[in-house]
Each structure stands twice: as structure tokens, then as C-alpha cells.
PDB file of C-alpha atoms in Angstrom:
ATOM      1  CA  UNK A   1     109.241 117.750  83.690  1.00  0.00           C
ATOM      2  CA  UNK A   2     106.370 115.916  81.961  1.00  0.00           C
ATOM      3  CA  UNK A   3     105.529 113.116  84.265  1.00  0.00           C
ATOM      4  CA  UNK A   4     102.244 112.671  86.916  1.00  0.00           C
ATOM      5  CA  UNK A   5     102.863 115.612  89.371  1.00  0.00           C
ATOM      6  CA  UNK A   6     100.784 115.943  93.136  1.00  0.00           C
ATOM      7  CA  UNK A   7     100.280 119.092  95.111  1.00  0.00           C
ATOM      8  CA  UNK A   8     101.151 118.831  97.575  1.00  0.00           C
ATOM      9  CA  UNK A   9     104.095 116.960  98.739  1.00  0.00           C
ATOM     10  CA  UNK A  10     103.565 116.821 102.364  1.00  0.00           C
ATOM     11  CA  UNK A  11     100.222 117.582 104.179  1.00  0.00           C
ATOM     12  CA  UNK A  12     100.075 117.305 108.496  1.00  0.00           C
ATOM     13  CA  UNK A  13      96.195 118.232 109.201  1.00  0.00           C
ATOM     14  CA  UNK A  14      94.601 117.504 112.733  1.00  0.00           C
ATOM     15  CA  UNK A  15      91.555 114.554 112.740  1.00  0.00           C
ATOM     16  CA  UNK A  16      88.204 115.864 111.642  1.00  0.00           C
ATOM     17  CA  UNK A  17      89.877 118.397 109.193  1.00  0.00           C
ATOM     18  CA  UNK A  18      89.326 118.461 105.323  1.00  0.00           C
ATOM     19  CA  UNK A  19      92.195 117.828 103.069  1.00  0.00           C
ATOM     20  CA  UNK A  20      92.252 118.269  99.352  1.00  0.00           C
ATOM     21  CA  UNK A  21      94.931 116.609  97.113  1.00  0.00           C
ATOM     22  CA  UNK A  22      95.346 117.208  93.283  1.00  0.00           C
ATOM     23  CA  UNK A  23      96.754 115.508  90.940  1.00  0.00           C
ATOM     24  CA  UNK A  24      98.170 116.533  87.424  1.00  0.00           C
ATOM     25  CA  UNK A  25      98.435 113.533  84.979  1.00  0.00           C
ATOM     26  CA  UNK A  26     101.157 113.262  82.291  1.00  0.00           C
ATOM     27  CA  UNK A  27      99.266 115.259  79.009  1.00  0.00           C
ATOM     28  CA  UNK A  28      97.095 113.620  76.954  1.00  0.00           C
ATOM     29  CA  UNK A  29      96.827 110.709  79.292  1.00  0.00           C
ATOM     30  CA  UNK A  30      93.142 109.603  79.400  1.00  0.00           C
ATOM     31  CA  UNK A  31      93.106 107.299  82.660  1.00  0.00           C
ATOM     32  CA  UNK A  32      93.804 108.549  85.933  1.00  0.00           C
ATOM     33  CA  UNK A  33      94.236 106.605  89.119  1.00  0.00           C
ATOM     34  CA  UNK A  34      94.473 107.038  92.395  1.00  0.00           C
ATOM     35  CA  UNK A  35      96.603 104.698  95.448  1.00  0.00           C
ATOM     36  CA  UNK A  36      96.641 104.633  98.661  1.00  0.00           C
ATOM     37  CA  UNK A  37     100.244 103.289 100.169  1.00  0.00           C
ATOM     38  CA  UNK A  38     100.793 102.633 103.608  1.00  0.00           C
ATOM     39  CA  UNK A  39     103.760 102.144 105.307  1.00  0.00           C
ATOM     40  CA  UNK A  40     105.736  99.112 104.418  1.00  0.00           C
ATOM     41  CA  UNK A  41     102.874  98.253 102.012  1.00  0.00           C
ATOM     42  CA  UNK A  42     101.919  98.039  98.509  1.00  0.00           C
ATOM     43  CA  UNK A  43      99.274 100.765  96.733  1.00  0.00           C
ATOM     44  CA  UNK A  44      96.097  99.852  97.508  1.00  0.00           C
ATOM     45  CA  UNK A  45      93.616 100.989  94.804  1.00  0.00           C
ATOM     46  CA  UNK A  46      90.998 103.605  94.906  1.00  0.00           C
ATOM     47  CA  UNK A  47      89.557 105.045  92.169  1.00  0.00           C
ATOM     48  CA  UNK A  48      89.932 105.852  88.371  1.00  0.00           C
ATOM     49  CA  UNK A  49      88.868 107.809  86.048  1.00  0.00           C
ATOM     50  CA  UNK A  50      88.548 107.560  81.998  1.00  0.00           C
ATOM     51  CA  UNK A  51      88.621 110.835  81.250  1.00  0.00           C
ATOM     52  CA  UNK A  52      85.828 113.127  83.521  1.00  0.00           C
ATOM     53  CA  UNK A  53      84.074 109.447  83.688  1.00  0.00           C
ATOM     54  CA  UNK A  54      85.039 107.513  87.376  1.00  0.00           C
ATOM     55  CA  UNK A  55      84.720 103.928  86.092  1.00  0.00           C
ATOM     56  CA  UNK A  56      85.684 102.101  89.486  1.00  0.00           C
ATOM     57  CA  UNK A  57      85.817 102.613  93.328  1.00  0.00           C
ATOM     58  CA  UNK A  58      87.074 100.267  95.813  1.00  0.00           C
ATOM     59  CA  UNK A  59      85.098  99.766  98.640  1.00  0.00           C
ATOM     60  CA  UNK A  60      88.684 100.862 100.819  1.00  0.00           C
ATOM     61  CA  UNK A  61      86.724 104.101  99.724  1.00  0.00           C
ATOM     62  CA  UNK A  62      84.319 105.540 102.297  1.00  0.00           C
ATOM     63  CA  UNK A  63      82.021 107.964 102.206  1.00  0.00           C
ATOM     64  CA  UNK A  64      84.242 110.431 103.649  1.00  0.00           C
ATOM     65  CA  UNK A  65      86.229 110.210 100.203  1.00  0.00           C
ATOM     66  CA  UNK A  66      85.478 111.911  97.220  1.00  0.00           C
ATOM     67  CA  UNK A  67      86.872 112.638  94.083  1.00  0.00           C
ATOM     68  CA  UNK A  68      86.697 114.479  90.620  1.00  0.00           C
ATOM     69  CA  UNK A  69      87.671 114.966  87.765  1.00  0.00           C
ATOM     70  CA  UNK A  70      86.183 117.612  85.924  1.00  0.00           C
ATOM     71  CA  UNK A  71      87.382 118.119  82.766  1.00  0.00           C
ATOM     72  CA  UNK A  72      88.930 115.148  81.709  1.00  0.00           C
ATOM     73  CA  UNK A  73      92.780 116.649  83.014  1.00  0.00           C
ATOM     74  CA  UNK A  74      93.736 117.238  86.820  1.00  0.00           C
ATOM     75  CA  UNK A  75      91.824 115.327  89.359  1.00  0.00           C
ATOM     76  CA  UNK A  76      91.743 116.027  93.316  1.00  0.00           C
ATOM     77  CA  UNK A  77      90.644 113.715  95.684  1.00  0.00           C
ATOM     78  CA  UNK A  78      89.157 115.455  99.139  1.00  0.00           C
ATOM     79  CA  UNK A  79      89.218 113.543 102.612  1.00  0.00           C
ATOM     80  CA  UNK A  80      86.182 115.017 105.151  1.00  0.00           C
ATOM     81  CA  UNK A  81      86.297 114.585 108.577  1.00  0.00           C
ATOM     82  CA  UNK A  82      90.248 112.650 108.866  1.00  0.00           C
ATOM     83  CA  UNK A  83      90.813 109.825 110.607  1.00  0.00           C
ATOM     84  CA  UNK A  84      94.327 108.707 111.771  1.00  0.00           C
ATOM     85  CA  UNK A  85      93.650 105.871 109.769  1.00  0.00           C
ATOM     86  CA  UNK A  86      94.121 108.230 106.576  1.00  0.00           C
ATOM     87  CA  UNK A  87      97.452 108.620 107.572  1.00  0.00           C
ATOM     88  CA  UNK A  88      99.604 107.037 104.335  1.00  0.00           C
ATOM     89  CA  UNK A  89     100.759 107.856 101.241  1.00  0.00           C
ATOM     90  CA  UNK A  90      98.403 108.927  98.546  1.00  0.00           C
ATOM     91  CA  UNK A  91      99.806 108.206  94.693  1.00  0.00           C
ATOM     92  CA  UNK A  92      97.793 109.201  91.496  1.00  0.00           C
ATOM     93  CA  UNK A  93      98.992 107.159  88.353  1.00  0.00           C
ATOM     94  CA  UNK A  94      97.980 107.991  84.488  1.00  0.00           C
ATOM     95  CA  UNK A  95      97.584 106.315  81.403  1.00  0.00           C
ATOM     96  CA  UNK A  96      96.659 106.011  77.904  1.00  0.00           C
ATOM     97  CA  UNK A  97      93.274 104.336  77.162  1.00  0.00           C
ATOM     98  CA  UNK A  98      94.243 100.851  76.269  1.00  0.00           C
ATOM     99  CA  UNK A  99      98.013 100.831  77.355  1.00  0.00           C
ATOM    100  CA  UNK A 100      98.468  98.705  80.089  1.00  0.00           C
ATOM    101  CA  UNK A 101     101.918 101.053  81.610  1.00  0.00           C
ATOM    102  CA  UNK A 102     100.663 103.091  84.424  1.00  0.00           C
ATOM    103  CA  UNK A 103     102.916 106.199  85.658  1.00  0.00           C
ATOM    104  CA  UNK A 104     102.660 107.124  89.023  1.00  0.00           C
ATOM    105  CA  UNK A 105     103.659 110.794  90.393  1.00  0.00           C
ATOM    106  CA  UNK A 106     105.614 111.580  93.799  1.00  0.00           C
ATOM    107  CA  UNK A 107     102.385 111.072  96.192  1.00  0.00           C
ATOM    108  CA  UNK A 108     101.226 113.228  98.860  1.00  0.00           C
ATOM    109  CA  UNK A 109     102.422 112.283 102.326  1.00  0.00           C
ATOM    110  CA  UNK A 110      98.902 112.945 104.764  1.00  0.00           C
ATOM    111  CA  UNK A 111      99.775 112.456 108.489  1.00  0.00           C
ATOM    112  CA  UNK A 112      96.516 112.836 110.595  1.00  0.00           C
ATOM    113  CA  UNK A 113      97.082 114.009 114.328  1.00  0.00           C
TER     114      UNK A 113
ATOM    115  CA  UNK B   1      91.930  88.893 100.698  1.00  0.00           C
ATOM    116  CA  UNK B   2      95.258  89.113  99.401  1.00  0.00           C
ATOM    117  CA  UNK B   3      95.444  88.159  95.914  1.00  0.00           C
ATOM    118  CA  UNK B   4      98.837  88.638  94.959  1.00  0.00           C
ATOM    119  CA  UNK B   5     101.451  87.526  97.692  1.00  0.00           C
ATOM    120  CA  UNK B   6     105.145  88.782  97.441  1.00  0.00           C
ATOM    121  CA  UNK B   7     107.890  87.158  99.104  1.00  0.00           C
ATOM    122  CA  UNK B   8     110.526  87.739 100.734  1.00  0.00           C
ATOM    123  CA  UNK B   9     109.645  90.790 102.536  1.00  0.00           C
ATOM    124  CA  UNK B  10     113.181  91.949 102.750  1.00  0.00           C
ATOM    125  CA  UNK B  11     116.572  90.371 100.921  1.00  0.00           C
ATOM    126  CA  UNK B  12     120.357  90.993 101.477  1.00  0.00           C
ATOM    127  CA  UNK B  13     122.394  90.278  98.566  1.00  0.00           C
ATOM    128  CA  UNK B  14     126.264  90.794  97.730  1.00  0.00           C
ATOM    129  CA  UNK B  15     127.189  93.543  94.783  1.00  0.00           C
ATOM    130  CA  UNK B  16     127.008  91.349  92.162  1.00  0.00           C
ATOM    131  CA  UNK B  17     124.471  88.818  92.775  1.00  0.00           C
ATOM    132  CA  UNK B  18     121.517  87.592  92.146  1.00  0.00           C
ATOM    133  CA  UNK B  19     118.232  88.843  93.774  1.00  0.00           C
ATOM    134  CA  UNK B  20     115.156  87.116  93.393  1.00  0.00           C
ATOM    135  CA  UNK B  21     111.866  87.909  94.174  1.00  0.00           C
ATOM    136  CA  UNK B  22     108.683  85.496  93.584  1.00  0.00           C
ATOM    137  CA  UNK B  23     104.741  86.211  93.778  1.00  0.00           C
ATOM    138  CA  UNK B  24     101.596  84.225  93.599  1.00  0.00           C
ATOM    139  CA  UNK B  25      98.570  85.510  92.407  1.00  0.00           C
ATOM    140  CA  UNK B  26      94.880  83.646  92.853  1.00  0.00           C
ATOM    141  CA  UNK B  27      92.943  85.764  90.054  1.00  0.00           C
ATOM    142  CA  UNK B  28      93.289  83.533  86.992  1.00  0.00           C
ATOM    143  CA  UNK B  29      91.580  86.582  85.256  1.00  0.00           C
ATOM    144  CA  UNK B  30      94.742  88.397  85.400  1.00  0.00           C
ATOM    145  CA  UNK B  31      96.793  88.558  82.222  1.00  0.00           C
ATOM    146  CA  UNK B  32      99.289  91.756  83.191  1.00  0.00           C
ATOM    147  CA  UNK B  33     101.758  91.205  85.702  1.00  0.00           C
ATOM    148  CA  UNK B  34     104.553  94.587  86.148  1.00  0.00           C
ATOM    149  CA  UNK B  35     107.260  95.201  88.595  1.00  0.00           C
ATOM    150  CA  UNK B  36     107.745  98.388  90.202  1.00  0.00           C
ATOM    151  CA  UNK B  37     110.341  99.601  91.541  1.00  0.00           C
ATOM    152  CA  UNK B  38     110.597 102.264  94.048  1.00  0.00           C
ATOM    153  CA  UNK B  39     112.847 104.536  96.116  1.00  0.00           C
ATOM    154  CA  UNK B  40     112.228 106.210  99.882  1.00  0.00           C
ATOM    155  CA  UNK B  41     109.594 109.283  99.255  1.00  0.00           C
ATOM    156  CA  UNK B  42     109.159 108.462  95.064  1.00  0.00           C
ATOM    157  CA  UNK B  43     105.842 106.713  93.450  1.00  0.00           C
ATOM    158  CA  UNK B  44     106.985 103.631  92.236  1.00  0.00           C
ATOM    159  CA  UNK B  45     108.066 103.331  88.645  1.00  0.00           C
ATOM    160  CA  UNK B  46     107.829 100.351  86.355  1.00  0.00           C
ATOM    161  CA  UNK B  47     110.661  98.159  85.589  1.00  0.00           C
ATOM    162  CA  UNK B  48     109.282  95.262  83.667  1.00  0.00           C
ATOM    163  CA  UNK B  49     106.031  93.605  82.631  1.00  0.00           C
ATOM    164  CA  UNK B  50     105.105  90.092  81.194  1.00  0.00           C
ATOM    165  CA  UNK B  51     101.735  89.099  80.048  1.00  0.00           C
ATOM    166  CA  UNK B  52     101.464  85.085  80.400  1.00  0.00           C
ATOM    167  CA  UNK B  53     101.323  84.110  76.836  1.00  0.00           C
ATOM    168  CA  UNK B  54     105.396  84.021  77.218  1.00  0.00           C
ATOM    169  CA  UNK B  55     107.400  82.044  79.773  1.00  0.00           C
ATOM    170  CA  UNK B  56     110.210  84.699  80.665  1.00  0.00           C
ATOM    171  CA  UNK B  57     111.008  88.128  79.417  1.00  0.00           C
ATOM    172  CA  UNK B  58     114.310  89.926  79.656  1.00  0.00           C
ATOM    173  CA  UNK B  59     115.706  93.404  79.687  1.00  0.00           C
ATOM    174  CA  UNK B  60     119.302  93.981  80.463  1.00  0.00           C
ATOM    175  CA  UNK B  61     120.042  92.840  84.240  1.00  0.00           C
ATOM    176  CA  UNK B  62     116.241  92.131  85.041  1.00  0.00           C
ATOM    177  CA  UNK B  63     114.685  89.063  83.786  1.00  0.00           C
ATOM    178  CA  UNK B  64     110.880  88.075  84.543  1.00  0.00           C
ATOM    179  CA  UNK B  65     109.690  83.902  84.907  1.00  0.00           C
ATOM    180  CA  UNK B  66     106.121  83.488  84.622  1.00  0.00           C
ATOM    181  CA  UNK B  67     104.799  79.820  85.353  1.00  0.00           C
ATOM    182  CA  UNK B  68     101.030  80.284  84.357  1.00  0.00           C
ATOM    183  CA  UNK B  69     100.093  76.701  85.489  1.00  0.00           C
ATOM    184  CA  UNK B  70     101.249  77.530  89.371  1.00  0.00           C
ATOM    185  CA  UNK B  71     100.240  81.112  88.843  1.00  0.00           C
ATOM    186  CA  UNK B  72     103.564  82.292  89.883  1.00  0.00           C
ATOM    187  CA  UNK B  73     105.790  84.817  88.674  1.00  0.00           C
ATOM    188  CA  UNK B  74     109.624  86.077  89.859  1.00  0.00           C
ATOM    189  CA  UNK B  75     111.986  89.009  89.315  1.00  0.00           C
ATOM    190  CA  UNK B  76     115.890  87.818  89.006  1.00  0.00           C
ATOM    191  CA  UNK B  77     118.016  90.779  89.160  1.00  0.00           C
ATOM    192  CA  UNK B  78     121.513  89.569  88.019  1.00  0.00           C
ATOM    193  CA  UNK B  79     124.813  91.194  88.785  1.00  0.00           C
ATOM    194  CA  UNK B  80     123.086  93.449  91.085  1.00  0.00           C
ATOM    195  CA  UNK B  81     124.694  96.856  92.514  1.00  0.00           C
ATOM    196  CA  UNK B  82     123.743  99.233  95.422  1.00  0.00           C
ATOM    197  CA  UNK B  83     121.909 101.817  93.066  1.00  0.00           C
ATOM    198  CA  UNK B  84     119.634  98.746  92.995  1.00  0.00           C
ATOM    199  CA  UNK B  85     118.774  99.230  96.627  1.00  0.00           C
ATOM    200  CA  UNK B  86     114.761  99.701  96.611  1.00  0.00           C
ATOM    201  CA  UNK B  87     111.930  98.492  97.098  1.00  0.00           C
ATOM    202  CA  UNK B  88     110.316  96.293  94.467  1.00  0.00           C
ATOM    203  CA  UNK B  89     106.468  95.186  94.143  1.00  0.00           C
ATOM    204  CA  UNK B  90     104.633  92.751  91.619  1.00  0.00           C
ATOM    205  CA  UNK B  91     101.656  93.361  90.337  1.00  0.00           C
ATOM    206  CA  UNK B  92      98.791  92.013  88.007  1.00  0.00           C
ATOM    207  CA  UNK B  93      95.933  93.217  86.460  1.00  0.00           C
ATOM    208  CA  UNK B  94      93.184  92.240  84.271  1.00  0.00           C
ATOM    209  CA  UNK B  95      93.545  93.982  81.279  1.00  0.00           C
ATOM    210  CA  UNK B  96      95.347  97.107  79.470  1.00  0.00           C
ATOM    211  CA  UNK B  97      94.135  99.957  81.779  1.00  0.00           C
ATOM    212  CA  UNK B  98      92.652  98.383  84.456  1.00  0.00           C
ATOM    213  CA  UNK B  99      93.600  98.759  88.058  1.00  0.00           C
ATOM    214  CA  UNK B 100      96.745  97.369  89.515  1.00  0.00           C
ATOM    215  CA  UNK B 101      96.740  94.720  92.465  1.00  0.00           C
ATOM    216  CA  UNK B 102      99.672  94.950  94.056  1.00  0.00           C
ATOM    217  CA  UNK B 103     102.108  92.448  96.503  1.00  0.00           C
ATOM    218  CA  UNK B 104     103.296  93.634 100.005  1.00  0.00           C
ATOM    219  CA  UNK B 105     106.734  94.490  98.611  1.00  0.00           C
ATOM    220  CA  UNK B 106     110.340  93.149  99.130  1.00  0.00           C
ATOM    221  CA  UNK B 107     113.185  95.570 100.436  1.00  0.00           C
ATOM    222  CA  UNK B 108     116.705  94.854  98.366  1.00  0.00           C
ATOM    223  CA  UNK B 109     119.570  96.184 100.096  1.00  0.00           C
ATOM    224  CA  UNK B 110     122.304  95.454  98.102  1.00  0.00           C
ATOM    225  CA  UNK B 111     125.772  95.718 100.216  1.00  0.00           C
ATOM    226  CA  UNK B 112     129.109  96.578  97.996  1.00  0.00           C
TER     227      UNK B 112
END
């Protein structure tokens, strides 16, 4: 399978816990993106990256949110200190520089306690 | 503030019908406009874009109208079928690459 793959799948973590989500983009794709999705909404956008360069963050993202990507391949995007207000779906997307089609991966489910 | 709004949130349609699905945007900056399509616990995947220098674009049972002057834009699926059962969300965006702004969604259920 070649497409945009998340680790992991599912993730149940009690508030004020630390959860780390990565994000493997479809090979060779330059742009990486990351979604939040809530339930019985549409993706809400984050961040992106153009290769290790993050271009753009919303201001949906707080300080509590951080992400990287360090070589210019996988990204992960860390939560500090959770919220049940995290609680949603968390999609990563990729793309080639200058192609408008974005492909998104399975997300990561993150249900805060 | 909302700037692409998606409606109806849910729709009912006969196998074999027609579905349609309509969204306003405000951002007269945007000149990308996708649908997604997606299905319980999968990232959405796209179905169809139209950028606004063309008035309609078509690709087998799913057709896109694009009315830049009212900044509106619809997904007609024809003859549709219960594999078609999903949840479908417009989009627009700025620019090749840029970030998506997505609509609330509408739910298709489509009853054989």
C-alpha cells in the first residue's frame, strides 16, 4: 500500500497526558498536512509542511500543539497536557509541490478521558 | 467564520436518483474547489475538483456546477446506488497546494 499511512489508528489517553501521532506521507510527496475532524464535521486545518519547512499554522493550534517534520518525510504531531476538547479525529494529507490533489491517510482516532 | 457553507446536512435519495449537494463560499480568493468523499473510520478521498474558469465538469455519474458570480458550487450524483452511501464535503482553496477549507458535510444514504 502506497498511500498517506498514521500510527496509530486508535489512541484513548487520560487529560493532561502527552500523545504523539505520526504520519507517513505517500513517497516523494513534498507537502504534508495535517486536519483536525470532529464529529459530524469537516477537517479543520492545522498545519503544513513543504518539505522539513512548516509554512502555515492555524491559530485552532495552541501552544500545547507541536509538530515536526524533520527530514522532509514522516511528520508527528505531539499534544501536551490533553484536553477533552482534543478529542476528534486527527488526518494528515500529502502532496506534490504545486499539485493542487491532496491525499489524506486513515486518521488517528484521540479520545481524551 | 465559516467560509464555505454546505447544505443539506443529510439527504435521502432512491437507488437511482439524483443527489445534490450545493456550497457557498465567501473567499473570492479561492480558485480550487474539490469534493471529498468519505466513509465511517476512512480520511476522506477526492472525487472531483473544478477550478472556476469552467462552468461544470463531469466524470462518469458525478458532475460539478460552479456559478462564479454567486460563488456557489454543487455536486449532482446521477443514477445513484447504495455503495454511494457517504459522506461528502466541498472544499476550496486558494491555490495548488495550499490548505483546504472545508464545508460541514452532507450524509447520502442512498436506500435500494
Amino acid at each position: 500500500d502506497t498511500g498517506v499511512s498514521q500510527d496509530p489508528r486508535h489512541k484513548i489517553t487520560k487529560r493532561g497526558q502527552n500523545v504523539t501521532f505520526r504520519c507517513d506521507p505517500i513517497s516523494e510527496h513534498n507537502r504534508l498536512y495535517w486536519y483536525r475532524q470532529t464529529l459530524g464535521q469537516g477537517p479543520e486545518f492545522l498545519t503544513y509542511f513543504q518539505n522539513e519547512a512548516q509554512l502555515e499554522k492555524s491559530r485552532l493550534l495552541s501552544d500545547r500543539f507541536s509538530a515536526e517534520r524533520p527530514k522532509g518525510s514522516f511528520s508527528t504531531l505531539e499534544i501536551q497536557r490533553t484536553e477533552q476538547g482534543d478529542s476528534a479525529m486527527y488526518l494528515c494529507a500529502s502532496s506534490l509541490d504545486l499539485k493542487e490533489t491532496q491525499y489524506f491517510g486513515p486518521g488517528t482516532r484521540l479520545l481524551v478521558l | 467564520q465559516q467560509q464555505v457553507k454546505q447544505s443539506p446536512q443529510s439527504l435521502i435519495v432512491q437507488k437511482g436518483g439524483i443527489s445534490i449537494i450545493n456550497c457557498a463560499y465567501e473567499n473570492t480568493a479561492f480558485d480550487y474547489f474539490p469534493w471529498y468523499q468519505q466513509f465511517p473510520g476512512k480520511g476522506p478521498a477526492l472525487l472531483i475538483a473544478i477550478r472556476p474558469d469552467v462552468s461544470e465538469k463531469k466524470e462518469g455519474r458525478f458532475t460539478i456546477s460552479f456559478n462564479k458570480s454567486a460563488k456557489q458550487f454543487s455536486l449532482h450524483i446521477m443514477d445513484s446506488q447504495p455503495g454511494d452511501s457517504a459522506t461528502y464535503f466541498c472544499a476550496a482553496s486558494k491555490a495548488a497546494g495550499n490548505k483546504l477549507t472545508f464545508g460541514g458535510g452532507t450524509r447520502v444514504l442512498v436506500k435500494p
